[in-house]
XYZ file of C-alpha atoms in Angstrom:
510
model
C -2.252 45.343 3.966
C -4.939 47.925 4.292
C -7.389 46.822 6.923
C -9.700 48.107 9.293
C -10.567 46.484 12.718
C -13.678 44.583 12.226
C -16.149 43.450 14.837
C -14.602 40.820 17.206
C -17.638 38.807 17.581
C -16.581 35.148 17.725
C -18.412 32.182 17.129
C -20.932 31.609 19.779
C -21.843 28.222 21.697
C -24.559 27.486 19.142
C -21.784 27.388 16.451
C -23.547 29.881 14.141
C -21.544 32.228 12.155
C -22.115 34.768 9.553
C -20.371 34.375 6.451
C -18.938 36.962 3.884
C -20.500 38.609 0.726
C -18.859 36.005 -1.500
C -21.452 33.462 -0.724
C -20.185 31.843 2.596
C -23.583 31.318 4.209
C -24.805 31.148 7.609
C -23.658 27.559 8.601
C -23.058 25.345 11.637
C -19.458 24.805 12.662
C -18.586 21.465 14.546
C -17.848 21.889 18.042
C -14.017 20.481 17.662
C -13.508 23.273 15.038
C -15.165 26.034 17.157
C -12.632 25.010 19.924
C -9.736 25.344 17.696
C -10.808 28.697 16.615
C -11.278 29.886 20.129
C -7.841 28.502 20.838
C -6.219 30.421 18.046
C -7.941 33.792 19.100
C -6.447 33.090 22.572
C -2.855 32.229 21.536
C -2.629 35.052 18.902
C -5.140 37.625 20.110
C -4.218 40.242 17.466
C -6.000 38.348 15.021
C -9.421 39.314 16.904
C -8.788 43.001 15.883
C -8.737 42.299 12.140
C -10.369 38.959 11.354
C -13.425 37.209 11.787
C -12.477 33.555 11.633
C -15.102 31.548 10.045
C -13.898 27.907 9.527
C -10.981 25.558 9.443
C -10.305 24.680 5.859
C -7.260 22.634 6.197
C -5.106 20.730 8.289
C -1.778 19.102 7.967
C 1.053 17.637 10.090
C 2.854 20.856 10.640
C -0.208 23.481 10.258
C -3.593 24.140 10.247
C -5.645 26.630 7.795
C -8.404 28.593 8.642
C -10.749 30.787 6.628
C -10.910 34.548 7.706
C -12.762 37.441 6.824
C -11.541 41.141 7.130
C -12.991 44.519 6.411
C -10.657 46.737 4.279
C -10.335 50.323 4.571
C -12.550 51.146 1.344
C -15.288 49.115 2.881
C -14.843 45.855 1.023
C -14.812 42.666 2.782
C -12.334 40.154 1.741
C -11.535 36.578 2.634
C -7.949 35.361 3.673
C -6.601 31.987 4.212
C -4.709 32.014 7.785
C -2.024 29.397 8.170
C -1.333 28.698 11.831
C 2.246 26.774 12.232
C 2.457 24.217 15.010
C 4.617 25.635 17.969
C 7.334 23.000 17.662
C 8.131 24.097 14.136
C 11.770 25.450 13.927
C 12.148 28.983 13.867
C 14.472 28.925 10.863
C 12.152 26.622 9.024
C 9.269 29.196 9.467
C 11.603 32.080 8.503
C 12.428 30.021 5.341
C 8.924 29.346 4.358
C 7.948 33.073 4.785
C 11.031 34.073 2.710
C 9.990 31.997 -0.001
C 6.563 33.292 -0.200
C 7.721 36.967 -0.026
C 10.462 36.490 -2.598
C 8.787 34.025 -5.129
C 5.175 34.632 -4.200
C 2.565 36.746 -5.806
C 3.196 35.806 -9.240
C 3.366 33.218 -11.878
C 0.770 31.036 -10.082
C 2.644 31.143 -6.714
C 0.910 31.982 -3.642
C 1.989 35.364 -1.898
C 1.850 36.291 1.635
C -0.160 39.360 2.817
C 0.749 39.578 6.583
C 2.090 37.565 9.253
C 1.253 37.523 13.141
C 3.523 36.368 15.843
C 2.831 35.784 19.559
C 5.423 33.858 21.420
C 6.040 30.516 19.691
C 2.587 31.008 17.632
C 2.835 32.188 14.043
C 0.038 32.867 11.534
C 0.727 33.488 7.971
C -1.893 35.400 6.175
C -2.595 34.693 2.462
C -5.090 35.563 -0.136
C -7.996 33.046 -0.171
C -8.687 31.225 -3.291
C -11.796 29.085 -3.742
C -11.169 25.697 -5.141
C -12.209 22.063 -5.154
C -10.003 18.983 -4.414
C -8.868 16.944 -7.449
C -10.488 13.963 -6.338
C -13.852 15.541 -6.626
C -13.418 16.652 -10.273
C -10.977 14.419 -11.831
C -13.933 12.477 -13.289
C -15.300 15.558 -15.153
C -12.131 17.161 -16.485
C -11.733 17.761 -19.992
C -8.288 16.999 -21.558
C -7.821 20.559 -22.510
C -8.681 21.414 -18.859
C -5.801 18.857 -17.963
C -3.436 20.418 -20.529
C -3.825 23.866 -18.954
C -3.689 22.518 -15.419
C -0.180 20.960 -16.137
C 1.129 23.932 -17.948
C 0.209 26.478 -15.132
C 1.881 24.001 -12.779
C 5.020 23.821 -14.781
C 4.788 27.789 -14.910
C 4.899 27.788 -11.255
C 7.850 25.182 -10.928
C 9.754 27.036 -13.419
C 9.383 30.259 -11.450
C 10.546 29.043 -8.017
C 13.212 26.678 -9.514
C 14.642 29.819 -11.023
C 15.109 31.149 -7.447
C 16.611 27.928 -6.402
C 13.728 26.667 -4.472
C 12.936 23.098 -4.207
C 9.218 22.631 -3.113
C 9.388 18.912 -2.252
C 5.744 18.463 -1.765
C 4.282 18.931 -5.388
C 0.604 17.402 -5.158
C -2.861 18.427 -6.155
C -3.566 19.544 -2.604
C -0.741 22.170 -2.861
C -1.825 23.550 -6.310
C -5.063 25.129 -5.859
C -7.245 25.235 -8.960
C -10.431 27.474 -9.348
C -12.316 26.061 -12.332
C -14.678 28.968 -12.910
C -11.798 31.695 -12.847
C -9.234 29.506 -14.311
C -6.857 30.625 -11.447
C -4.087 28.564 -10.009
C -1.727 28.848 -6.815
C 1.008 26.769 -5.675
C 1.048 26.887 -1.712
C 2.940 25.338 1.332
C 6.664 25.930 1.350
C 6.911 24.503 4.710
C 9.220 21.489 3.505
C 11.109 23.538 0.758
C 14.965 23.185 0.431
C 17.392 25.157 -1.569
C 19.613 24.144 -4.514
C 23.483 24.663 -4.175
C 22.959 28.272 -5.900
C 19.550 29.363 -4.113
C 18.703 33.053 -4.075
C 16.724 32.407 -0.714
C 19.224 33.099 2.089
C 17.533 31.105 4.789
C 17.377 27.941 2.338
C 21.117 28.063 2.297
C 20.911 26.572 5.910
C 20.744 22.839 6.334
C 17.096 22.446 7.046
C 17.318 18.775 7.195
C 16.239 17.453 10.596
C 14.835 20.708 11.999
C 11.401 19.012 12.096
C 10.726 17.416 15.747
C 8.657 14.620 14.653
C 10.714 11.457 13.789
C 10.373 9.976 10.538
C 11.843 6.524 9.988
C 13.139 5.976 6.304
C 12.640 2.335 5.887
C 11.330 1.185 9.154
C 13.152 -0.353 12.007
C 12.809 -4.080 11.397
C 15.815 -5.756 9.875
C 16.463 -8.967 8.352
C 18.738 -11.212 10.318
C 22.202 -11.950 8.793
C 22.422 -13.945 5.771
C 18.761 -14.450 5.489
C 17.721 -14.858 1.931
C 14.972 -12.650 0.658
C 11.822 -14.869 0.096
C 10.788 -15.169 -3.503
C 7.351 -16.986 -3.188
C 5.400 -14.441 -0.880
C 4.278 -10.780 -1.440
C 7.522 -9.472 0.440
C 10.535 -7.399 -0.719
C 13.751 -6.292 0.764
C 15.678 -2.882 0.171
C 19.076 -2.428 1.412
C 20.774 0.826 1.466
C 24.414 1.742 1.756
C 23.933 1.429 5.546
C 22.721 -2.152 5.219
C 19.726 -1.506 7.107
C 17.013 -3.459 5.539
C 13.349 -3.735 6.034
C 11.250 -6.944 5.319
C 7.564 -5.694 4.900
C 5.023 -8.515 5.654
C 1.579 -8.782 3.579
C 2.354 -6.193 1.166
C -0.010 -5.505 -1.706
C 1.437 -4.747 -5.016
C -0.202 -3.236 -8.078
C -0.837 -6.398 -9.767
C -0.995 -9.733 -7.673
C -0.334 -11.811 -10.950
C 3.105 -10.274 -11.112
C 4.378 -11.974 -8.203
C 6.992 -11.040 -5.630
C 9.424 -8.060 -6.200
C 12.351 -8.424 -3.980
C 14.272 -5.013 -4.361
C 17.691 -3.844 -3.009
C 19.463 -0.868 -3.268
C 22.758 0.376 -2.212
C 25.583 2.730 -2.830
C 27.966 1.585 -5.487
C 30.577 4.138 -4.824
C 31.118 4.253 -1.179
C 30.438 0.912 -0.122
C 33.655 -0.982 -1.347
C 35.673 1.833 0.251
C 34.198 1.474 3.461
C 34.683 -2.150 3.213
C 38.520 -1.543 2.695
C 38.626 0.848 5.480
C 37.466 -1.569 7.822
C 39.582 -4.401 6.300
C 36.488 -6.482 5.681
C 35.045 -7.410 2.352
C 31.203 -7.468 1.814
C 30.213 -10.876 0.248
C 26.513 -10.007 -0.227
C 26.730 -7.423 -2.890
C 23.939 -7.889 -5.576
C 22.800 -11.112 -3.791
C 19.676 -11.907 -1.921
C 21.578 -11.924 1.320
C 22.400 -9.386 4.001
C 25.889 -9.925 5.649
C 26.969 -8.662 9.038
C 29.224 -6.108 7.658
C 26.479 -4.420 6.040
C 24.300 -4.758 9.126
C 26.774 -2.898 11.058
C 26.892 0.190 8.876
C 25.273 3.205 9.703
C 22.115 4.225 8.169
C 22.620 6.891 5.300
C 20.698 9.970 5.968
C 19.239 11.702 2.923
C 16.018 13.944 2.717
C 13.022 12.285 2.069
C 10.263 14.964 2.457
C 7.277 14.896 0.524
C 3.826 13.048 0.395
C 3.912 9.190 -0.531
C 2.832 8.408 -4.193
C 4.755 11.410 -5.180
C 8.280 10.883 -4.259
C 10.924 10.605 -7.171
C 13.182 7.490 -7.403
C 15.949 9.221 -6.025
C 14.277 10.275 -3.065
C 12.928 6.826 -2.383
C 16.522 5.176 -2.739
C 17.765 8.099 -0.454
C 20.256 9.692 -2.872
C 21.869 12.479 -1.240
C 22.017 14.646 -4.221
C 18.535 15.792 -4.638
C 17.592 18.811 -6.981
C 14.460 20.386 -8.557
C 14.064 17.361 -10.494
C 12.082 15.704 -7.700
C 9.322 18.340 -8.305
C 9.210 17.622 -11.973
C 8.781 14.148 -11.153
C 5.727 14.956 -8.849
C 4.265 16.776 -11.614
C 4.650 13.890 -13.885
C 2.655 11.755 -11.387
C -0.048 14.330 -11.248
C -0.282 14.238 -15.222
C -0.321 10.458 -14.870
C -3.370 10.477 -12.609
C -5.080 13.090 -14.722
C -4.611 11.265 -17.889
C -5.822 7.822 -16.595
C -8.410 9.328 -14.472
C -7.039 7.526 -11.383
C -6.057 9.355 -8.233
C -4.103 8.933 -6.184
C -2.279 6.696 -8.916
C 0.507 5.409 -6.441
C -0.591 4.551 -3.004
C 2.337 2.876 -0.978
C 2.756 2.143 2.556
C 6.365 2.848 2.639
C 9.212 3.738 0.197
C 10.073 0.282 -0.616
C 6.449 -0.548 -2.002
C 6.446 2.742 -3.840
C 9.767 1.918 -5.566
C 8.144 -1.370 -6.708
C 4.980 0.380 -8.020
C 6.914 2.642 -10.240
C 8.883 -0.489 -11.404
C 5.854 -2.087 -12.662
C 5.097 1.270 -14.713
C 8.622 2.177 -15.916
C 10.162 -1.006 -15.834
C 12.764 -3.065 -13.807
C 15.755 -2.845 -16.201
C 15.025 0.958 -16.659
C 14.929 1.530 -12.874
C 18.184 -0.325 -12.225
C 19.881 1.514 -15.062
C 18.683 4.774 -13.531
C 19.602 3.918 -10.062
C 23.081 3.174 -11.107
C 23.363 6.529 -12.830
C 22.938 8.221 -9.411
C 24.963 5.916 -7.419
C 22.623 3.269 -6.179
C 22.362 -0.320 -6.894
C 18.847 -1.743 -7.314
C 18.139 -5.667 -7.653
C 14.808 -6.994 -8.764
C 14.089 -10.816 -8.495
C 12.103 -10.770 -11.973
C 11.965 -8.570 -14.835
C 9.160 -6.228 -15.333
C 8.587 -4.820 -18.791
C 8.302 -0.989 -19.409
C 4.432 -0.263 -20.246
C 3.185 1.870 -22.782
C 1.849 5.057 -21.330
C -1.166 5.593 -23.711
C -2.206 2.010 -23.576
C -1.882 2.011 -19.790
C -4.082 5.422 -19.577
C -6.586 4.517 -21.893
C -6.937 0.989 -20.402
C -7.599 2.803 -16.962
C -10.112 5.132 -18.564
C -11.991 2.328 -19.899
C -11.311 3.431 -23.454
C -9.870 -0.041 -24.327
C -10.359 -3.362 -23.100
C -8.264 -4.637 -20.093
C -6.388 -7.805 -19.933
C -8.305 -8.825 -17.055
C -11.661 -7.878 -18.762
C -12.958 -11.428 -19.383
C -16.394 -13.063 -19.208
C -16.846 -16.042 -16.991
C -17.770 -19.125 -19.366
C -20.996 -20.785 -18.657
C -21.571 -24.379 -18.216
C -23.033 -26.531 -21.082
C -26.243 -27.336 -19.278
C -27.087 -23.628 -18.208
C -26.415 -21.762 -21.650
C -30.052 -21.484 -22.421
C -31.100 -20.402 -19.083
C -28.320 -18.073 -17.821
C -26.560 -14.784 -18.964
C -23.562 -13.394 -17.840
C -22.882 -9.849 -16.588
C -19.786 -8.121 -15.976
C -19.808 -5.996 -12.783
C -17.717 -2.854 -12.183
C -14.950 -2.852 -9.625
C -15.358 -0.199 -7.068
C -12.880 2.529 -7.100
C -12.036 5.099 -4.222
C -12.220 7.902 -6.754
C -16.192 8.437 -6.533
C -16.424 10.604 -9.731
C -14.393 8.264 -11.914
C -15.899 5.284 -13.906
C -13.420 2.553 -13.644
C -12.759 -0.281 -15.981
C -15.012 -3.437 -15.874
C -13.854 -6.385 -13.556
C -14.229 -10.081 -14.207
C -17.392 -11.682 -15.153
C -20.132 -13.144 -12.910
C -22.918 -15.739 -13.690
C -26.505 -15.201 -12.573
C -28.301 -18.361 -12.939
C -32.143 -18.546 -13.778
C -32.434 -14.736 -14.222
C -32.267 -14.497 -18.075
C -34.866 -11.535 -18.332
C -33.279 -9.461 -15.661
C -29.820 -10.238 -16.901
C -30.620 -9.131 -20.233
C -32.038 -6.005 -18.787
C -28.764 -5.430 -17.013
C -26.841 -5.905 -20.074
C -28.977 -3.430 -21.997
C -28.503 -0.880 -19.055
C -24.759 -1.584 -18.923
C -24.383 -1.017 -22.729
C -26.401 2.121 -22.573
C -24.237 3.436 -19.764
C -20.878 2.583 -21.597
C -22.284 4.450 -24.584
C -23.148 7.367 -22.578
C -20.005 7.413 -20.754
C -17.833 7.304 -23.971
C -19.996 10.050 -25.466
C -19.143 12.255 -22.299
C -15.604 11.215 -22.600
C -15.637 12.051 -26.457
C -17.120 15.503 -25.698
C -14.253 16.290 -23.258
C -11.568 15.439 -25.763
C -10.360 12.179 -24.335
C -10.921 10.314 -27.829
C -8.384 12.477 -29.332
C -5.643 12.991 -26.821
C -2.353 13.634 -28.895
C 0.804 11.827 -28.717
C 2.537 14.714 -27.332
C 0.648 14.430 -24.225
C 2.285 10.980 -23.569
C 5.593 12.119 -25.010
C 5.703 14.775 -22.246
C 4.579 12.335 -19.505
C 7.257 9.961 -20.488
C 10.014 12.842 -20.085
C 8.457 14.047 -16.775
C 8.837 10.583 -15.458
C 12.395 9.966 -16.519
C 13.713 7.690 -13.796
C 17.028 9.419 -14.171
C 16.967 12.911 -12.741
C 20.046 13.988 -14.551
C 18.217 13.466 -17.904
C 14.694 14.351 -16.734
C 13.237 17.343 -18.484
C 13.102 20.552 -16.460
C 10.176 22.639 -15.950
C 11.278 25.477 -18.370
C 12.158 22.772 -20.991
C 8.669 21.259 -20.415
C 6.874 24.686 -21.027
C 8.682 24.495 -24.533
C 7.007 21.173 -25.367
C 5.036 20.821 -28.608
C 2.047 19.910 -26.289
C 1.981 23.745 -25.393
C 2.780 25.259 -28.577
C -0.353 27.556 -28.978
C 0.224 28.609 -25.170
């Protein structure tokens, strides 16, 4: 990295800084960020000789990312992202992340590494800075062609790292940076990466499971009492693994309240009977709504479950020990589902149990049970949930076709002449997205006002659909939903790979 020392002027107590030539204007830095920057200068003093740290631009569980400016030897000033890893990170984990960046980074939409600083137990990874905006800010204005290119370049990045035997394990929009103006993409954050059996990354051949010092319970710590039936009249579910450890979440919210309860249970179908024979005991709760003492006494199964809630694959949620690159492909499918439906995040569950039930409501309970059986798990659902058509689902959420819940409240006979009905819009946590209409409301004795609202509503709907049509959402090809279906294959063994997905007819011209 050809750099020359820059002025070591730090952010003053007034919080004022001078930005770079790239448009980072003079701005006020919050006091807490100012303290963090001063701390970083203190623990890694070498940074002051090269960088003027401008702002904190990201913060996660295991690291914080800062924006730094450096003056190059030829006089140019460039911006860099400085990733400060928390001191409790395991040295092997840090070294593995660096090796992923150095070996696979810098090409095929994968972020590379420029330099690395270390002082005692503090490590700062320096990477090129790419301006980008969060998906939640732009999802409402993205065209279908933009979505197609986004997924194409994400799959290119996945194919590239998978060729090295790298499983990213945390694929989500926040880790796939996108610059709309320059059409640049970058896959970042290999802090949770693991290797396949034949990985080319030497440090990923080490078992990195459990190196994190932050405890991460799998299904919680609350267990059902022995032989307690799973309730079927409340919004509760129970999931049982090979270990028999069971959680009974209380007052969970499911994707659709009208679907009722979804008691779910998964367990190992191959190892469980063998253990029972070894102990001289026979389990009597297999595929029932009870948990027996034998299952309650089993040790909890350990399996990797790193990643972000809402993007974890079914084999991760059910603690399948054999996890491969297919989990990254599933996450890419969830991203495509969000972009096609205009809803982000699409899945939002409080734990793995609820996440599995949400997947069932989209992909079907029978299909989920069959897929789980294929990778050695048994899942039982209290009611059958049909598999949803992905085009219908996405177009309904985009408001391009009527929703089953989109009904107008009937008017009393006596008030028909003096009242009008008006459907209100349900507020969504995605500010740029226009959600589908909700249930009807009646406004008595305000006929003129209601008629005005109706006209405004129809005008806004027409404008919205016109904008949608301009962005190509009226002509989404079947190939897009066919690819989505293959990315969201519940069985990792038959799920399409990133390399295969790039050959899909959706990307023929690319």
